[in-house]
Short mmCIF file of C-alpha atoms in Angstrom, two decimals:
data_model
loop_
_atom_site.label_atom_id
_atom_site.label_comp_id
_atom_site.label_asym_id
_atom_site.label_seq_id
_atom_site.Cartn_x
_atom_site.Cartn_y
_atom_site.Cartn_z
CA UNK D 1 22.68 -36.42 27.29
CA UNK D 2 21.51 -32.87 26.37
CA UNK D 3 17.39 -33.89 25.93
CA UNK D 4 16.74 -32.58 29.44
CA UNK D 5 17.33 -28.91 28.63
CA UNK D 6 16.65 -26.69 30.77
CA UNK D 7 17.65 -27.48 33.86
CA UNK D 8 19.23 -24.03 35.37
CA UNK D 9 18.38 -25.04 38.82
CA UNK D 10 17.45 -28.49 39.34
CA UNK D 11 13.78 -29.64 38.91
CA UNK D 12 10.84 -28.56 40.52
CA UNK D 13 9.12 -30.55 42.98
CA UNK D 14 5.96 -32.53 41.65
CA UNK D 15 3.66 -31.71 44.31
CA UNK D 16 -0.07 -30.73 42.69
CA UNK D 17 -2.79 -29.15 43.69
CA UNK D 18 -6.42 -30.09 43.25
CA UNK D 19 -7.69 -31.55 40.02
CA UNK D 20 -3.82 -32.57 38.98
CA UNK D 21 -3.06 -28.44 38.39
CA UNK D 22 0.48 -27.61 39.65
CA UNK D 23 0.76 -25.01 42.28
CA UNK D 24 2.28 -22.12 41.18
CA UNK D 25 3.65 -19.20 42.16
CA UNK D 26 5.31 -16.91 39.86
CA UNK D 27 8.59 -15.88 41.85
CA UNK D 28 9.31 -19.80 41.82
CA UNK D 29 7.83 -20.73 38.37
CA UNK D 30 10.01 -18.05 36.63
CA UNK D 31 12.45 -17.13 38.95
CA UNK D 32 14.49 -20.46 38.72
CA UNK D 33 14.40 -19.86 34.77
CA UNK D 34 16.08 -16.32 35.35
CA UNK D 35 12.53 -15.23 33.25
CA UNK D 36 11.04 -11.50 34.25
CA UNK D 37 7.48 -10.22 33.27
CA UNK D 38 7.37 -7.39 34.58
CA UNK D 39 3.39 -6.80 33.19
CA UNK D 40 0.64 -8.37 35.62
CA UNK D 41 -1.27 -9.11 33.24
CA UNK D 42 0.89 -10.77 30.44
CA UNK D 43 2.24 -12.52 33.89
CA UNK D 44 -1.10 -13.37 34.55
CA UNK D 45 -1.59 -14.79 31.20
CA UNK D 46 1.34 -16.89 31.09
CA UNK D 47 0.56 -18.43 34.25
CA UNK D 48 -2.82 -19.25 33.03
CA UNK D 49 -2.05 -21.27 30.19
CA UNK D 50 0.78 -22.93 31.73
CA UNK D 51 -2.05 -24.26 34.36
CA UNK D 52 -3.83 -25.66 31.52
CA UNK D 53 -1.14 -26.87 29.77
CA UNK D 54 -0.80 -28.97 33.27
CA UNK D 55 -4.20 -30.39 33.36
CA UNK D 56 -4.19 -31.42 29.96
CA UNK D 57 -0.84 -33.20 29.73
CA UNK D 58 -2.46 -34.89 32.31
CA UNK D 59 -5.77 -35.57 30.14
CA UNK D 60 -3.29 -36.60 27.32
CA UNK D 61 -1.93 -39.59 28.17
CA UNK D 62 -4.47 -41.03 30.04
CA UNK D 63 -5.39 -44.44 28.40
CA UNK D 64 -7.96 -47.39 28.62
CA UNK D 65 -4.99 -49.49 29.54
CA UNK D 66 -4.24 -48.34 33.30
CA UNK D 67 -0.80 -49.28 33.47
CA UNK D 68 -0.35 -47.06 30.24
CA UNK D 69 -1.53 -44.45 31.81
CA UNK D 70 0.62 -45.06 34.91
CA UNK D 71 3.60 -44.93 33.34
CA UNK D 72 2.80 -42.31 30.73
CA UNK D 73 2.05 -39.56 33.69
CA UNK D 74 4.97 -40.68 35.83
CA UNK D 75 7.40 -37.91 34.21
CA UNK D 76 4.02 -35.89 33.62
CA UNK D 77 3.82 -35.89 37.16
CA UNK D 78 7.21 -35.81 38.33
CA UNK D 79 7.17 -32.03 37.70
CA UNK D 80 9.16 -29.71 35.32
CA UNK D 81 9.88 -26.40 34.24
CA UNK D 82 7.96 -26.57 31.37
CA UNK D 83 10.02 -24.15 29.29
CA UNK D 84 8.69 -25.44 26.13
CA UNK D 85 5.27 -24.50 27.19
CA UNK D 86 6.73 -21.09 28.62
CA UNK D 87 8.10 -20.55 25.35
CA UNK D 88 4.57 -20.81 23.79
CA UNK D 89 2.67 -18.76 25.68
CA UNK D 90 5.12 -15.85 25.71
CA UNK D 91 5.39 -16.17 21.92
CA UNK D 92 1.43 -16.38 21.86
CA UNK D 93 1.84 -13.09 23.60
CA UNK D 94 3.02 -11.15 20.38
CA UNK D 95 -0.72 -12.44 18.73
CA UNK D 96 -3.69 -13.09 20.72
CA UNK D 97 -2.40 -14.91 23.48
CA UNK D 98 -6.27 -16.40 24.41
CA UNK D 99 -5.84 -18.35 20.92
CA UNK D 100 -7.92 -21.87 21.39
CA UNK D 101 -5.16 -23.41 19.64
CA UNK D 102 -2.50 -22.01 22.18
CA UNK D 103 -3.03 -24.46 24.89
CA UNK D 104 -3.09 -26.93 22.62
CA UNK D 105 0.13 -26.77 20.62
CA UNK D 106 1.62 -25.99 24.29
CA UNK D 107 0.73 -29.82 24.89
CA UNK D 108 1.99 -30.87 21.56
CA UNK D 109 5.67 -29.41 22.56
CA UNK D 110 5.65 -30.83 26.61
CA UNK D 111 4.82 -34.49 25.10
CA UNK D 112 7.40 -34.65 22.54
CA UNK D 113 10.11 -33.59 25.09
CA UNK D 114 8.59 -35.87 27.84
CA UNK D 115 8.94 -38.80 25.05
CA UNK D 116 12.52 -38.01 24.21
CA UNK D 117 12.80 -38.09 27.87
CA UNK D 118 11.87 -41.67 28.54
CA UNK D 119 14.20 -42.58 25.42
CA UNK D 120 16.83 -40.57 26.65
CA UNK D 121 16.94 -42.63 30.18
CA UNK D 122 17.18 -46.06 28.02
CA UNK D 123 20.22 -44.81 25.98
CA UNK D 124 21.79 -43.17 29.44
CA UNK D 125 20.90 -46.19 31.80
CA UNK D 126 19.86 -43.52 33.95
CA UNK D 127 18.32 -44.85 37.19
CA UNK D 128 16.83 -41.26 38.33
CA UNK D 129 14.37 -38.93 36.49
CA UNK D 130 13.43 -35.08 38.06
CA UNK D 131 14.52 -36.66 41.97
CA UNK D 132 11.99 -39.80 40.75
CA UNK D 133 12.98 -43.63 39.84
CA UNK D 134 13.54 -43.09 36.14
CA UNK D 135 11.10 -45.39 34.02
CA UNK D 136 13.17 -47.71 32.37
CA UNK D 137 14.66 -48.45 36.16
CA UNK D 138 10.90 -48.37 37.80
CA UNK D 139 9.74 -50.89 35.07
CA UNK D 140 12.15 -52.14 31.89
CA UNK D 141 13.73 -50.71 28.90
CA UNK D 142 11.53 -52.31 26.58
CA UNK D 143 8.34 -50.34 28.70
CA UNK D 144 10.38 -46.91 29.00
CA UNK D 145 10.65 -47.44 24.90
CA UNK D 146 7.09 -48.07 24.19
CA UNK D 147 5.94 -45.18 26.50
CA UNK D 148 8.08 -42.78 24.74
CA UNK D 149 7.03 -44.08 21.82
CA UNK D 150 2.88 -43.74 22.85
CA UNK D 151 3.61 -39.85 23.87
CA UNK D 152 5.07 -39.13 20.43
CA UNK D 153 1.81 -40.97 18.88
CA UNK D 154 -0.41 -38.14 21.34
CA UNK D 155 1.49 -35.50 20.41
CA UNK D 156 0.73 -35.82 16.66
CA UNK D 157 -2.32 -36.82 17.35
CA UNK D 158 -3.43 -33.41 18.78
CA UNK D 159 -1.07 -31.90 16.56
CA UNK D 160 -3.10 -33.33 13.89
CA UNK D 161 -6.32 -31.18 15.13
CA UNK D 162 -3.64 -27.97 14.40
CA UNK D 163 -3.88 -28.59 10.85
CA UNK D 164 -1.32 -30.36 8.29
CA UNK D 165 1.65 -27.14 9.36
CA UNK D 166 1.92 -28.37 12.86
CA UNK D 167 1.90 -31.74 11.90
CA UNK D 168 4.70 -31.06 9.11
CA UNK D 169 6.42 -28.88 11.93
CA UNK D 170 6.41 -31.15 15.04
CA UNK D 171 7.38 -34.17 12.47
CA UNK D 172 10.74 -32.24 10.94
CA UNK D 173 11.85 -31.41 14.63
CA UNK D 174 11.05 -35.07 15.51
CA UNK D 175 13.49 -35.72 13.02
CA UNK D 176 16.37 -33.53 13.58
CA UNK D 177 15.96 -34.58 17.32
CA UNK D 178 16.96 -38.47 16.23
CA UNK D 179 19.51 -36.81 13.91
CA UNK D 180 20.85 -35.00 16.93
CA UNK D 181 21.01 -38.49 18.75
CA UNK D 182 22.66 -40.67 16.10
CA UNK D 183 25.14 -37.61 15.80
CA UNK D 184 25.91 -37.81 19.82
CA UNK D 185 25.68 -41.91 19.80
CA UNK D 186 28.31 -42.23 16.73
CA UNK D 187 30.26 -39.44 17.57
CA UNK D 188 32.68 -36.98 14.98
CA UNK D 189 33.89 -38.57 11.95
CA UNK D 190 37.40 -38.49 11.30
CA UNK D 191 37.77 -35.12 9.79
CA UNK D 192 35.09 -33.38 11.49
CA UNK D 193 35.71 -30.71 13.96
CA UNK D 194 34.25 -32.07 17.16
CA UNK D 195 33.41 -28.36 18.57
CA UNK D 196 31.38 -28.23 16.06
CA UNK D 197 30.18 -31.16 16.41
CA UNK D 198 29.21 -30.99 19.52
CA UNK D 199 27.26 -27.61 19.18
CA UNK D 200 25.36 -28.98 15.83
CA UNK D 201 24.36 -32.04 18.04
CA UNK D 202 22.65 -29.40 20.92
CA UNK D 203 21.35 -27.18 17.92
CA UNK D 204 19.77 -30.50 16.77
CA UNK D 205 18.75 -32.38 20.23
CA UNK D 206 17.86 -29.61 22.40
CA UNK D 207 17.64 -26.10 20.19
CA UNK D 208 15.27 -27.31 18.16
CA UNK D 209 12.39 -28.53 20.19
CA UNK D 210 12.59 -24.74 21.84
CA UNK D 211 12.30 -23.02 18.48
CA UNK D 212 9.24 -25.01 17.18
CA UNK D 213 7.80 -23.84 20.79
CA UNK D 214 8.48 -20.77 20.11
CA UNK D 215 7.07 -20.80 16.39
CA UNK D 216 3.83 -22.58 17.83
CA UNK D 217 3.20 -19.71 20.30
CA UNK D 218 3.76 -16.87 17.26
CA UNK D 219 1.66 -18.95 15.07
CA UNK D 220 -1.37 -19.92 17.10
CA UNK D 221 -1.59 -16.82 18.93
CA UNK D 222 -1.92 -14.83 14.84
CA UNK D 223 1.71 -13.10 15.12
CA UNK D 224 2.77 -11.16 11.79
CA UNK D 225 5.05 -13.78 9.77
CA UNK D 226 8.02 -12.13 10.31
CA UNK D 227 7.47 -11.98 14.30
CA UNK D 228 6.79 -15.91 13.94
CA UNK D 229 10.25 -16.28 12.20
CA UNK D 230 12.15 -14.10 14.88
CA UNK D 231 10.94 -16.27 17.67
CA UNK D 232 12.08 -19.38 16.11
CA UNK D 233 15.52 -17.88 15.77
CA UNK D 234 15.50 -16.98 19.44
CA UNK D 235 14.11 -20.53 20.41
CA UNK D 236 16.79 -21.99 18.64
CA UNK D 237 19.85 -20.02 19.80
CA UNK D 238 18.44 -18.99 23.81
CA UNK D 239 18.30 -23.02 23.88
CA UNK D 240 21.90 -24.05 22.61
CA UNK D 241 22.95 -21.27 24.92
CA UNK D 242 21.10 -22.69 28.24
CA UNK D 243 22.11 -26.17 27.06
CA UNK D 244 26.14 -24.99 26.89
CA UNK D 245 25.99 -23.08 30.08
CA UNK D 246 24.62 -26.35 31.74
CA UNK D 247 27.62 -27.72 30.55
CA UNK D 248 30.02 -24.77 32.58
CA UNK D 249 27.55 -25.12 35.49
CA UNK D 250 28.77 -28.89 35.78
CA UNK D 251 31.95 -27.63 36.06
CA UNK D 252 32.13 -24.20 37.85
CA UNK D 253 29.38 -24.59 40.42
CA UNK D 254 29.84 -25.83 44.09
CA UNK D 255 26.76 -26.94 45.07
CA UNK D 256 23.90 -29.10 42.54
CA UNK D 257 23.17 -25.66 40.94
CA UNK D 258 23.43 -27.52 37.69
CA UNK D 259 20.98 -29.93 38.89
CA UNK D 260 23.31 -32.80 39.46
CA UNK D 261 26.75 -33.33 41.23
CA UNK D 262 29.10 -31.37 39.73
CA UNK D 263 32.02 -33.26 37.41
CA UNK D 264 29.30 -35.56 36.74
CA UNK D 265 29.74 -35.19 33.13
CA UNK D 266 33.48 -35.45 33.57
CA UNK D 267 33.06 -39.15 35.38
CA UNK D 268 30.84 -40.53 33.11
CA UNK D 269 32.69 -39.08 30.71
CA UNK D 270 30.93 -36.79 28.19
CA UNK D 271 32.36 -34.64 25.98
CA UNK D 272 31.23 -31.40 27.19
CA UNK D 273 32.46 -28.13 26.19
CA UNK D 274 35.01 -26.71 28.65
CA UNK D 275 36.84 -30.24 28.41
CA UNK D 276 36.12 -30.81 24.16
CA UNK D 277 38.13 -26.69 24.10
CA UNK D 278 40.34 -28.40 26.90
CA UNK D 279 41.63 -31.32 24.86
CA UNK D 280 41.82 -28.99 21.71
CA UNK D 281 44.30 -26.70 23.34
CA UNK D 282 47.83 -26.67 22.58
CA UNK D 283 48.68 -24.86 25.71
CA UNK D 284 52.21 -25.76 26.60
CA UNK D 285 52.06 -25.33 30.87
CA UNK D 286 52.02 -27.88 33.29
CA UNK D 287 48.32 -27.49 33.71
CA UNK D 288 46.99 -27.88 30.71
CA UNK D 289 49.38 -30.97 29.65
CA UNK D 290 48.37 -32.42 32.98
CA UNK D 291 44.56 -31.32 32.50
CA UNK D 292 45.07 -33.35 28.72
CA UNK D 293 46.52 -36.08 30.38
CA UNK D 294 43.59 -36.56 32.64
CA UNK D 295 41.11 -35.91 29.69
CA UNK D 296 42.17 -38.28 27.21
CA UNK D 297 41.77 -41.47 29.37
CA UNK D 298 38.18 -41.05 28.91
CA UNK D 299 35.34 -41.03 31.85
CA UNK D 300 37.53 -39.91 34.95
CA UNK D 301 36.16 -42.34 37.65
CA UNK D 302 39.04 -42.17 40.06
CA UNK D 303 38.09 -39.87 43.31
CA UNK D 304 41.70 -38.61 42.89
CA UNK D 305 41.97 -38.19 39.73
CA UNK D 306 38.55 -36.83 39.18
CA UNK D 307 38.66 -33.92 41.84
CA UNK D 308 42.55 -32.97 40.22
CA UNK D 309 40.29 -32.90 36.69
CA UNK D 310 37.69 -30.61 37.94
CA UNK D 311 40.04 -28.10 39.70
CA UNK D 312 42.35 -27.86 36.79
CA UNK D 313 39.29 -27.50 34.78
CA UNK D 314 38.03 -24.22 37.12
CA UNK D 315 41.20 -22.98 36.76
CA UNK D 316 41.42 -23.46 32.77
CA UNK D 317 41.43 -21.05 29.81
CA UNK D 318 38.97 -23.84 28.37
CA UNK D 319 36.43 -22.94 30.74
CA UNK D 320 37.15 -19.25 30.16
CA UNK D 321 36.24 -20.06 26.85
CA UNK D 322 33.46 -22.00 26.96
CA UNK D 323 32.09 -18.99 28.88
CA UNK D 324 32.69 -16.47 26.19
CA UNK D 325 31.05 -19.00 23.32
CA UNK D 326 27.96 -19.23 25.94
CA UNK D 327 27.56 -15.22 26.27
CA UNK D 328 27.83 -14.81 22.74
CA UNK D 329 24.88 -17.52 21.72
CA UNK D 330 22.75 -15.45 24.56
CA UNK D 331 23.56 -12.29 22.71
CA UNK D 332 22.85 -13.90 19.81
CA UNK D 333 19.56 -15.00 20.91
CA UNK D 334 18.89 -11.07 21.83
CA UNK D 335 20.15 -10.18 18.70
CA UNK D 336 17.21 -12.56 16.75
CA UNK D 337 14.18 -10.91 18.83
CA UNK D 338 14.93 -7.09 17.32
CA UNK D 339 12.29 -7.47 14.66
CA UNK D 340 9.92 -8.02 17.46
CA UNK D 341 7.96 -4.97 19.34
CA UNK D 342 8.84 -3.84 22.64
CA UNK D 343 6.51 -4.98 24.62
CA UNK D 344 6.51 -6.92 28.28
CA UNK D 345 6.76 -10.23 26.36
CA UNK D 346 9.70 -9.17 24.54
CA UNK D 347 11.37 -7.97 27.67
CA UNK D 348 10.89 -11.35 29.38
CA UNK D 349 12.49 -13.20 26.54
CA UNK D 350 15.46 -10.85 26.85
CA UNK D 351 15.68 -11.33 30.69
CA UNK D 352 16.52 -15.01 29.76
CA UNK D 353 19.08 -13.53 27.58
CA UNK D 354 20.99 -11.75 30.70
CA UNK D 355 20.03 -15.15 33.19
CA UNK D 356 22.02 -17.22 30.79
CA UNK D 357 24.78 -14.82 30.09
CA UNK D 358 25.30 -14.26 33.80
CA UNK D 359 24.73 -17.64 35.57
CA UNK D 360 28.22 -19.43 35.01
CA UNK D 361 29.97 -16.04 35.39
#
């Protein structure tokens, strides 16, 4: 699935301080992400309203029904980089960054993406969640469903108190999210170029959530119109781009860089990049017939045959490839933020730029 984006170096612990606020330091909070501020005070500023964000999801979902709110704050609580949020209050950050509707739409962005979450882990039959019993394993389907289902009812529910935009805005990426899943679910129609495909289905499912994050933060923080605009570009395209370098990372890395055991993809057998490039090659050596052999059987669940997969796979143009269509959507992303000012804020967002380009080198 791609509705866990991003995930550059596995989840953060859960562990909270008092009053349910997540300790925090900034080299860990930001350095995982590959984000730099290098401005105190817009550092500071982030920091604070990702703190409140953290109390607040916490406020959110809390329920007269105490098993609701049990298994609402279970991912709450399970940690998170909160990106979406990060996204926010940087983009706040090119307004008035102590906007009372900043926190706020902050919250908005965390719950939908927690919801599509629990949704995600039904579809998936995942049994783990962020190093935590997922909740469709700790409880049933049917419960992981409904959850979901009560965090998109809170998020437009504050989003209402944003005013009819934000409600018009978080419902239109609500719906190219499930777009974005019946897309992946069904799969390419004959005819359709599954590269493309593929990257319309991460544009929909993952790059979309981050550029209404990043619109909310230009909005509610008063940004000029056209400032608003270029961070939704950037939300859009720095997102696909983390999302597809996930994808290399499941490939190229030795260790759980990615988050989770690399080749994972390749045994459950997902489509990713590297191997869709792979199996559209028409590469006449012995490696990359042998590598389309492997491919086309579907998930690779064999020890054998899985570990020849993955080292024909490190070894592939494919994943050469795939590397060169990630640094150009982080260049792209770069390319959407010039109408912005330079300022510390715009910096950061183009230090995620460089983190993405460079991380599956």
């Amino acid at each position: 699935m791609v509705g866990d984006v991003v995930n550059p170096a596995g989840e953060r612990s859960g562990a909270t301080g008092s009053g349910g606020r997540r300790s925090r330091s900034s080299t860990g909070q930001f350095g995982a992400l590959g984000l730099s501020i290098a401005d105190p005070r817009v550092e500071s500023s982030v920091l604070g309203v990702l703190d409140t964000v953290e109390a607040d999801l916490r406020a959110s979902v809390a329920s007269a029904d105490p098993f609701v709110t049990e298994a609402a704050r279970h991912l709450v609580e399970a940690g998170g980089k909160r990106f979406r949020p990060l996204l926010v209050a940087l983009g706040a950050q090119f307004g008035d960054p102590t906007g009372p509707e900043v926190v706020p739409a902050a919250v908005v962005m965390e719950l939908t993406h927690l919801a599509t979450l629990y949704h995600d882990d039904v579809m998936d039959e995942a049994a783990v969640r962020r190093g935590a019993p997922s909740a469709n394993s700790r409880w049933t389907n049917s419960v992981a469903i409904l959850v979901g289902d009560y965090l998109f009812a809170r998020a437009a529910d504050i989003a209402a108190d944003l005013g009819p935009e934000a409600v018009r805005l978080q419902a239109r990426t609500f719906a190219r999210l499930v777009h974005g899943q019946i897309a992946e679910t069904v799969g390419p129609r004959e005819g359709d170029d599954p590269v493309g495909h593929y990257l319309q289905v991460i544009g929909d499912k993952t790059g979309s959530l981050i550029a209404t994050s990043a619109r909310f933060g230009g909005m509610f923080g008063g940004a000029a119109p056209e400032h608003i605009e270029a961070l939704a570009g950037y939300g859009e395209t720095i997102g696909v781009a983390f999302q597809l370098s996930d994808d290399l990372l499941d490939i190229a890395s030795e260790s759980i860089q990615s988050g989770k055991t690399p080749g994972t993809d390749l045994r459950e057998g997902v489509p990713t990049l590297p191997v869709l490039y792979a199996l559209a090659a028409d590469d006449s050596d012995a490696a990359s017939v042998r590598l389309r052999e492997i491919l086309a059987t579907g998930p690779v669940t064999d020890d054998a045959l899985h570990a020849e997969a993955l080292g024909l796979l490190r070894e592939s143009p494919a994943l050469k490839r795939a590397r060169e269509t990630v640094r150009s959507y982080a260049e792209e992303a770069r390319t959407r933020l010039a109408p912005l000012p330079e300022t510390p804020a715009r910096q950061a967002l183009e230090s995620l730029c460089d983190f993405v380009a460079d991380r599956t080198s």
